[in-house]
Amino acid sequence: MFENKDNSSTGIGSLGEFGLIDHLTKNFKIKQKSTVMGIGDDAAVISCNSRKEMVVSTDFLLEGVHFDLSYMPLKHLGYKAVVVNLSDVYAMNAEPTQITVSIAVSNRFPVEALEELYAGIEAAAKIYNVDVVGGDTTSSTTGLMISITAIGMVNKGDAIYRSGAKENDLLVVTGDLGASYMGLQVLEREKEVFKVNPNSQPDLEPYSYLVERQLKPEARKNISKLLVELDVKPTAMIDISDGLSSEIIHICKSSKVGCNLFEDKIPLDPQVISVCEEFNLDSTTIALSGGEDYELLFTIKTEDYPKLKGNPHLTVIGHMTNQNEGTHLISRAGTKIPLIARGWNALENEE
Ligand code: ADP
Ligand code: MG
């Protein structure tokens, strides 16, 4: 259906994921006064009353595209499906409150399997203190599909957008990057080993952090509170789902600024460094393009730097520049390399 059969049809891969969204939605005009933020951020923002705003975000997870059930336990999948959506709510500086869960399943799944999936959803809903308030269930002729919509609340004026970064602001990231992608590489490798020798028992112990980050990621639920305690209000914020590089570019485009990112500042777990050596991969490339880290990336005013300096959860990795200067990685050797959005692109294989 999406094949480029004649001159009048365009392959969707040619636009890229974000180009396609822009192309399809460019004519949509906001009609409701209550729509504070429509398409273009981690979540939409809707005015509820004079004090509160609601945020809404939705995501799809498809078998064979986003997960592989040969190494992804269904319970973990349920948990992860919730977490990836809540991450977008936290990225708006909001508190998640409700989710809806929609699934499409084929009859190859017994009830017990779906119970496992729902045990994971229930566990995440409990830990993140959200209510499951609805959803939809339908049959699938292909794989399993899960779509979750997350709703959150934020005090009016407290939502943080991708668009608020200013020249000279500092760029800050929570936690560390690249672990989830390397966890996936380890799991893929073990899957291949298992195909050849089904009796082999993988020793995942040296990769425990990486595998956990891939199979059971957490959303950064405490950062909003931490920032209040530190008396820092970010000027812009986004969550890192597609890789640092692509998220920096989103902030830069929305905020109309440039950025210098310093390679030697990018936070990496020791397991990421050692497994990258083992796989002969460059750890900076993995941090830039790996994705699924679900860390938060935000900008702060330079005068706020002393307030978060030395905090073990936060790392300053760069600063924003004039838009004309572009977005660059400053390598350890001091070379300026343009950042490209090589984040995971759902459509690239269909080109
Ligand atoms: P994220 O990576 O934070 O989940 P996305 O890149 O998926 O964000 O989406 C960017 C923006 O585009 C969001 O505002 C999202 O709601 C919107 N969006 C994505 N796909 C569609 C679509 N098919 N129709 C309308 N809006 C969309
Ligand atoms: Mg996001």
Tab-separated table of N, CA and C in Angstrom, residues 59-151:
chain	number	residue	atom	x	y	z
A	59	ASP	N	1.634	6.579	22.707
A	59	ASP	CA	2.709	5.840	22.032
A	59	ASP	C	2.245	4.454	21.627
A	60	PHE	N	2.852	3.952	20.597
A	60	PHE	CA	2.588	2.614	20.075
A	60	PHE	C	3.790	1.715	20.341
A	61	LEU	N	3.577	0.482	20.688
A	61	LEU	CA	4.668	-0.497	20.712
A	61	LEU	C	4.235	-1.691	19.873
A	62	LEU	N	4.986	-2.010	18.846
A	62	LEU	CA	4.625	-3.101	17.946
A	62	LEU	C	5.634	-4.238	18.001
A	63	GLU	N	5.110	-5.450	18.065
A	63	GLU	CA	5.980	-6.626	18.031
A	63	GLU	C	6.758	-6.645	16.710
A	64	GLY	N	8.029	-6.939	16.792
A	64	GLY	CA	8.858	-6.993	15.579
A	64	GLY	C	9.448	-5.646	15.214
A	65	VAL	N	8.859	-4.561	15.732
A	65	VAL	CA	9.402	-3.225	15.480
A	65	VAL	C	10.036	-2.692	16.768
A	66	HIS	N	9.245	-2.718	17.851
A	66	HIS	CA	9.730	-2.161	19.123
A	66	HIS	C	10.140	-3.214	20.128
A	67	PHE	N	9.676	-4.427	19.957
A	67	PHE	CA	10.079	-5.462	20.913
A	67	PHE	C	10.086	-6.823	20.235
A	68	ASP	N	10.870	-7.724	20.843
A	68	ASP	CA	11.029	-9.081	20.336
A	68	ASP	C	10.706	-10.007	21.508
A	69	LEU	N	9.627	-10.762	21.385
A	69	LEU	CA	9.185	-11.574	22.525
A	69	LEU	C	10.120	-12.745	22.807
A	70	SER	N	11.114	-12.984	21.939
A	70	SER	CA	12.019	-14.088	22.252
A	70	SER	C	12.921	-13.747	23.440
A	71	TYR	N	13.149	-12.482	23.714
A	71	TYR	CA	13.899	-12.156	24.944
A	71	TYR	C	13.203	-11.118	25.823
A	72	MET	N	12.059	-10.614	25.378
A	72	MET	CA	11.338	-9.627	26.187
A	72	MET	C	10.208	-10.335	26.928
A	73	PRO	N	10.342	-10.571	28.230
A	73	PRO	CA	9.238	-11.196	28.956
A	73	PRO	C	8.004	-10.285	28.912
A	74	LEU	N	6.825	-10.868	28.787
A	74	LEU	CA	5.605	-10.063	28.643
A	74	LEU	C	5.370	-9.128	29.828
A	75	LYS	N	5.760	-9.579	31.002
A	75	LYS	CA	5.575	-8.728	32.182
A	75	LYS	C	6.421	-7.455	32.052
A	76	HIS	N	7.658	-7.648	31.610
A	76	HIS	CA	8.527	-6.489	31.394
A	76	HIS	C	7.964	-5.591	30.297
A	77	LEU	N	7.419	-6.216	29.268
A	77	LEU	CA	6.859	-5.443	28.164
A	77	LEU	C	5.726	-4.531	28.645
A	78	GLY	N	4.866	-5.086	29.469
A	78	GLY	CA	3.762	-4.288	30.025
A	78	GLY	C	4.296	-3.122	30.832
A	79	TYR	N	5.302	-3.413	31.645
A	79	TYR	CA	5.913	-2.382	32.485
A	79	TYR	C	6.530	-1.284	31.614
A	80	LYS	N	7.292	-1.727	30.616
A	80	LYS	CA	7.991	-0.770	29.746
A	80	LYS	C	7.008	0.090	28.948
A	81	ALA	N	5.925	-0.533	28.493
A	81	ALA	CA	4.933	0.211	27.703
A	81	ALA	C	4.374	1.383	28.509
A	82	VAL	N	4.178	1.170	29.803
A	82	VAL	CA	3.676	2.258	30.657
A	82	VAL	C	4.770	3.311	30.848
A	83	VAL	N	5.959	2.833	31.191
A	83	VAL	CA	7.062	3.738	31.515
A	83	VAL	C	7.404	4.693	30.362
A	84	VAL	N	7.432	4.173	29.130
A	84	VAL	CA	7.842	5.030	28.013
A	84	VAL	C	6.845	6.177	27.810
A	85	ASN	N	5.595	5.936	28.148
A	85	ASN	CA	4.593	6.999	28.046
A	85	ASN	C	4.694	7.986	29.185
A	86	LEU	N	4.943	7.481	30.387
A	86	LEU	CA	5.052	8.377	31.539
A	86	LEU	C	6.264	9.293	31.373
A	87	SER	N	7.298	8.781	30.733
A	87	SER	CA	8.491	9.586	30.497
A	87	SER	C	8.140	10.885	29.758
A	88	ASP	N	7.237	10.806	28.793
A	88	ASP	CA	6.821	12.011	28.058
A	88	ASP	C	6.044	12.978	28.955
A	89	VAL	N	5.302	12.440	29.917
A	89	VAL	CA	4.574	13.297	30.859
A	89	VAL	C	5.569	14.025	31.768
A	90	TYR	N	6.559	13.274	32.296
A	90	TYR	CA	7.588	13.914	33.129
A	90	TYR	C	8.368	14.957	32.341
A	91	ALA	N	8.557	14.705	31.047
A	91	ALA	CA	9.311	15.650	30.216
A	91	ALA	C	8.603	16.994	30.078
A	92	MET	N	7.301	17.021	30.408
A	92	MET	CA	6.572	18.299	30.404
A	92	MET	C	6.599	18.948	31.790
A	93	ASN	N	7.288	18.297	32.743
A	93	ASN	CA	7.310	18.734	34.150
A	93	ASN	C	5.956	18.470	34.829
A	94	ALA	N	5.202	17.503	34.307
A	94	ALA	CA	3.881	17.186	34.856
A	94	ALA	C	3.935	15.891	35.662
A	95	GLU	N	2.889	15.665	36.429
A	95	GLU	CA	2.750	14.464	37.252
A	95	GLU	C	1.739	13.548	36.571
A	96	PRO	N	2.143	12.320	36.176
A	96	PRO	CA	1.162	11.443	35.527
A	96	PRO	C	0.064	11.007	36.490
A	97	THR	N	-1.152	10.902	35.992
A	97	THR	CA	-2.283	10.567	36.867
A	97	THR	C	-3.088	9.369	36.363
A	98	GLN	N	-3.301	9.265	35.056
A	98	GLN	CA	-4.077	8.159	34.496
A	98	GLN	C	-3.430	7.646	33.203
A	99	ILE	N	-3.736	6.385	32.886
A	99	ILE	CA	-3.358	5.860	31.565
A	99	ILE	C	-4.537	5.072	30.988
A	100	THR	N	-4.586	4.992	29.662
A	100	THR	CA	-5.470	4.013	29.018
A	100	THR	C	-4.566	3.028	28.268
A	101	VAL	N	-5.026	1.798	28.142
A	101	VAL	CA	-4.215	0.727	27.554
A	101	VAL	C	-4.999	0.048	26.443
A	102	SER	N	-4.490	0.110	25.215
A	102	SER	CA	-5.154	-0.575	24.109
A	102	SER	C	-4.245	-1.663	23.572
A	103	ILE	N	-4.837	-2.836	23.322
A	103	ILE	CA	-4.020	-3.944	22.809
A	103	ILE	C	-4.700	-4.592	21.602
A	104	ALA	N	-3.867	-5.068	20.687
A	104	ALA	CA	-4.340	-5.905	19.586
A	104	ALA	C	-3.580	-7.219	19.705
A	105	VAL	N	-4.317	-8.328	19.833
A	105	VAL	CA	-3.668	-9.633	20.055
A	105	VAL	C	-4.188	-10.681	19.087
A	106	SER	N	-3.290	-11.604	18.722
A	106	SER	CA	-3.726	-12.729	17.905
A	106	SER	C	-4.010	-13.903	18.848
A	107	ASN	N	-4.707	-14.935	18.317
A	107	ASN	CA	-5.072	-16.044	19.198
A	107	ASN	C	-3.891	-16.950	19.555
A	108	ARG	N	-2.676	-16.587	19.092
A	108	ARG	CA	-1.511	-17.358	19.529
A	108	ARG	C	-1.159	-17.041	20.981
A	109	PHE	N	-1.756	-15.995	21.539
A	109	PHE	CA	-1.499	-15.662	22.945
A	109	PHE	C	-2.558	-16.281	23.848
A	110	PRO	N	-2.163	-17.151	24.778
A	110	PRO	CA	-3.132	-17.647	25.745
A	110	PRO	C	-3.458	-16.564	26.781
A	111	VAL	N	-4.529	-16.756	27.484
A	111	VAL	CA	-4.928	-15.794	28.517
A	111	VAL	C	-3.786	-15.550	29.500
A	112	GLU	N	-3.070	-16.633	29.844
A	112	GLU	CA	-1.981	-16.505	30.832
A	112	GLU	C	-0.913	-15.505	30.363
A	113	ALA	N	-0.669	-15.494	29.049
A	113	ALA	CA	0.337	-14.567	28.521
A	113	ALA	C	-0.136	-13.129	28.712
A	114	LEU	N	-1.403	-12.897	28.433
A	114	LEU	CA	-1.930	-11.531	28.592
A	114	LEU	C	-2.002	-11.138	30.063
A	115	GLU	N	-2.210	-12.135	30.923
A	115	GLU	CA	-2.165	-11.855	32.372
A	115	GLU	C	-0.780	-11.357	32.772
A	116	GLU	N	0.241	-11.974	32.186
A	116	GLU	CA	1.621	-11.540	32.447
A	116	GLU	C	1.816	-10.089	32.010
A	117	LEU	N	1.365	-9.803	30.791
A	117	LEU	CA	1.472	-8.434	30.258
A	117	LEU	C	0.817	-7.444	31.223
A	118	TYR	N	-0.371	-7.822	31.682
A	118	TYR	CA	-1.120	-6.931	32.573
A	118	TYR	C	-0.529	-6.854	33.974
A	119	ALA	N	0.176	-7.910	34.386
A	119	ALA	CA	0.866	-7.849	35.685
A	119	ALA	C	1.938	-6.766	35.628
A	120	GLY	N	2.604	-6.670	34.473
A	120	GLY	CA	3.619	-5.631	34.295
A	120	GLY	C	2.997	-4.241	34.273
A	121	ILE	N	1.867	-4.117	33.590
A	121	ILE	CA	1.167	-2.829	33.531
A	121	ILE	C	0.730	-2.415	34.944
A	122	GLU	N	0.211	-3.396	35.682
A	122	GLU	CA	-0.257	-3.135	37.048
A	122	GLU	C	0.911	-2.695	37.946
A	123	ALA	N	2.045	-3.382	37.801
A	123	ALA	CA	3.215	-3.039	38.629
A	123	ALA	C	3.658	-1.605	38.362
A	124	ALA	N	3.714	-1.236	37.082
A	124	ALA	CA	4.141	0.127	36.747
A	124	ALA	C	3.121	1.145	37.245
A	125	ALA	N	1.842	0.828	37.073
A	125	ALA	CA	0.788	1.760	37.504
A	125	ALA	C	0.881	2.000	39.013
A	126	LYS	N	1.263	0.949	39.745
A	126	LYS	CA	1.388	1.069	41.198
A	126	LYS	C	2.600	1.939	41.555
A	127	ILE	N	3.734	1.605	40.978
A	127	ILE	CA	4.974	2.330	41.302
A	127	ILE	C	4.874	3.807	40.924
A	128	TYR	N	4.236	4.084	39.789
A	128	TYR	CA	4.151	5.477	39.320
A	128	TYR	C	2.853	6.154	39.740
A	129	ASN	N	2.059	5.417	40.519
A	129	ASN	CA	0.863	6.013	41.115
A	129	ASN	C	-0.120	6.567	40.074
A	130	VAL	N	-0.383	5.753	39.033
A	130	VAL	CA	-1.383	6.167	38.038
A	130	VAL	C	-2.523	5.146	37.998
A	131	ASP	N	-3.709	5.610	37.639
A	131	ASP	CA	-4.863	4.724	37.489
A	131	ASP	C	-5.014	4.300	36.032
A	132	VAL	N	-5.331	3.029	35.845
A	132	VAL	CA	-5.667	2.558	34.495
A	132	VAL	C	-7.170	2.793	34.328
A	133	VAL	N	-7.532	3.711	33.431
A	133	VAL	CA	-8.929	4.143	33.379
A	133	VAL	C	-9.655	3.748	32.091
A	134	GLY	N	-9.013	2.939	31.252
A	134	GLY	CA	-9.719	2.521	30.042
A	134	GLY	C	-8.765	1.978	29.007
A	135	GLY	N	-9.282	1.806	27.790
A	135	GLY	CA	-8.466	1.269	26.719
A	135	GLY	C	-9.341	0.614	25.672
A	136	ASP	N	-8.756	-0.288	24.907
A	136	ASP	CA	-9.508	-0.988	23.870
A	136	ASP	C	-8.821	-2.325	23.619
A	137	THR	N	-9.597	-3.325	23.227
A	137	THR	CA	-9.047	-4.651	22.947
A	137	THR	C	-9.570	-5.114	21.602
A	138	THR	N	-8.629	-5.529	20.749
A	138	THR	CA	-9.046	-5.966	19.431
A	138	THR	C	-8.120	-7.103	18.972
A	139	SER	N	-8.494	-7.750	17.868
A	139	SER	CA	-7.665	-8.864	17.403
A	139	SER	C	-6.651	-8.355	16.393
A	140	SER	N	-5.554	-9.100	16.295
A	140	SER	CA	-4.495	-8.754	15.353
A	140	SER	C	-4.196	-9.971	14.497
A	141	THR	N	-3.950	-9.743	13.222
A	141	THR	CA	-3.580	-10.863	12.345
A	141	THR	C	-2.068	-10.992	12.277
A	142	THR	N	-1.362	-9.994	12.778
A	142	THR	CA	0.099	-10.090	12.763
A	142	THR	C	0.599	-10.252	14.199
A	143	GLY	N	1.340	-9.293	14.679
A	143	GLY	CA	1.902	-9.439	16.019
A	143	GLY	C	1.067	-8.753	17.080
A	144	LEU	N	1.671	-8.672	18.261
A	144	LEU	CA	1.053	-7.988	19.393
A	144	LEU	C	1.300	-6.476	19.258
A	145	MET	N	0.270	-5.705	19.535
A	145	MET	CA	0.431	-4.244	19.529
A	145	MET	C	-0.103	-3.693	20.838
A	146	ILE	N	0.601	-2.735	21.377
A	146	ILE	CA	0.151	-2.080	22.608
A	146	ILE	C	0.219	-0.581	22.386
A	147	SER	N	-0.857	0.090	22.690
A	147	SER	CA	-0.835	1.547	22.617
A	147	SER	C	-1.307	2.089	23.955
A	148	ILE	N	-0.493	2.937	24.538
A	148	ILE	CA	-0.857	3.523	25.829
A	148	ILE	C	-0.953	5.033	25.684
A	149	THR	N	-1.966	5.584	26.313
A	149	THR	CA	-2.103	7.033	26.386
A	149	THR	C	-1.940	7.421	27.842
A	150	ALA	N	-1.076	8.383	28.091
A	150	ALA	CA	-0.857	8.830	29.466
A	150	ALA	C	-1.380	10.247	29.636
A	151	ILE	N	-2.000	10.460	30.792
A	151	ILE	CA	-2.538	11.772	31.139
A	151	ILE	C	-1.827	12.240	32.406
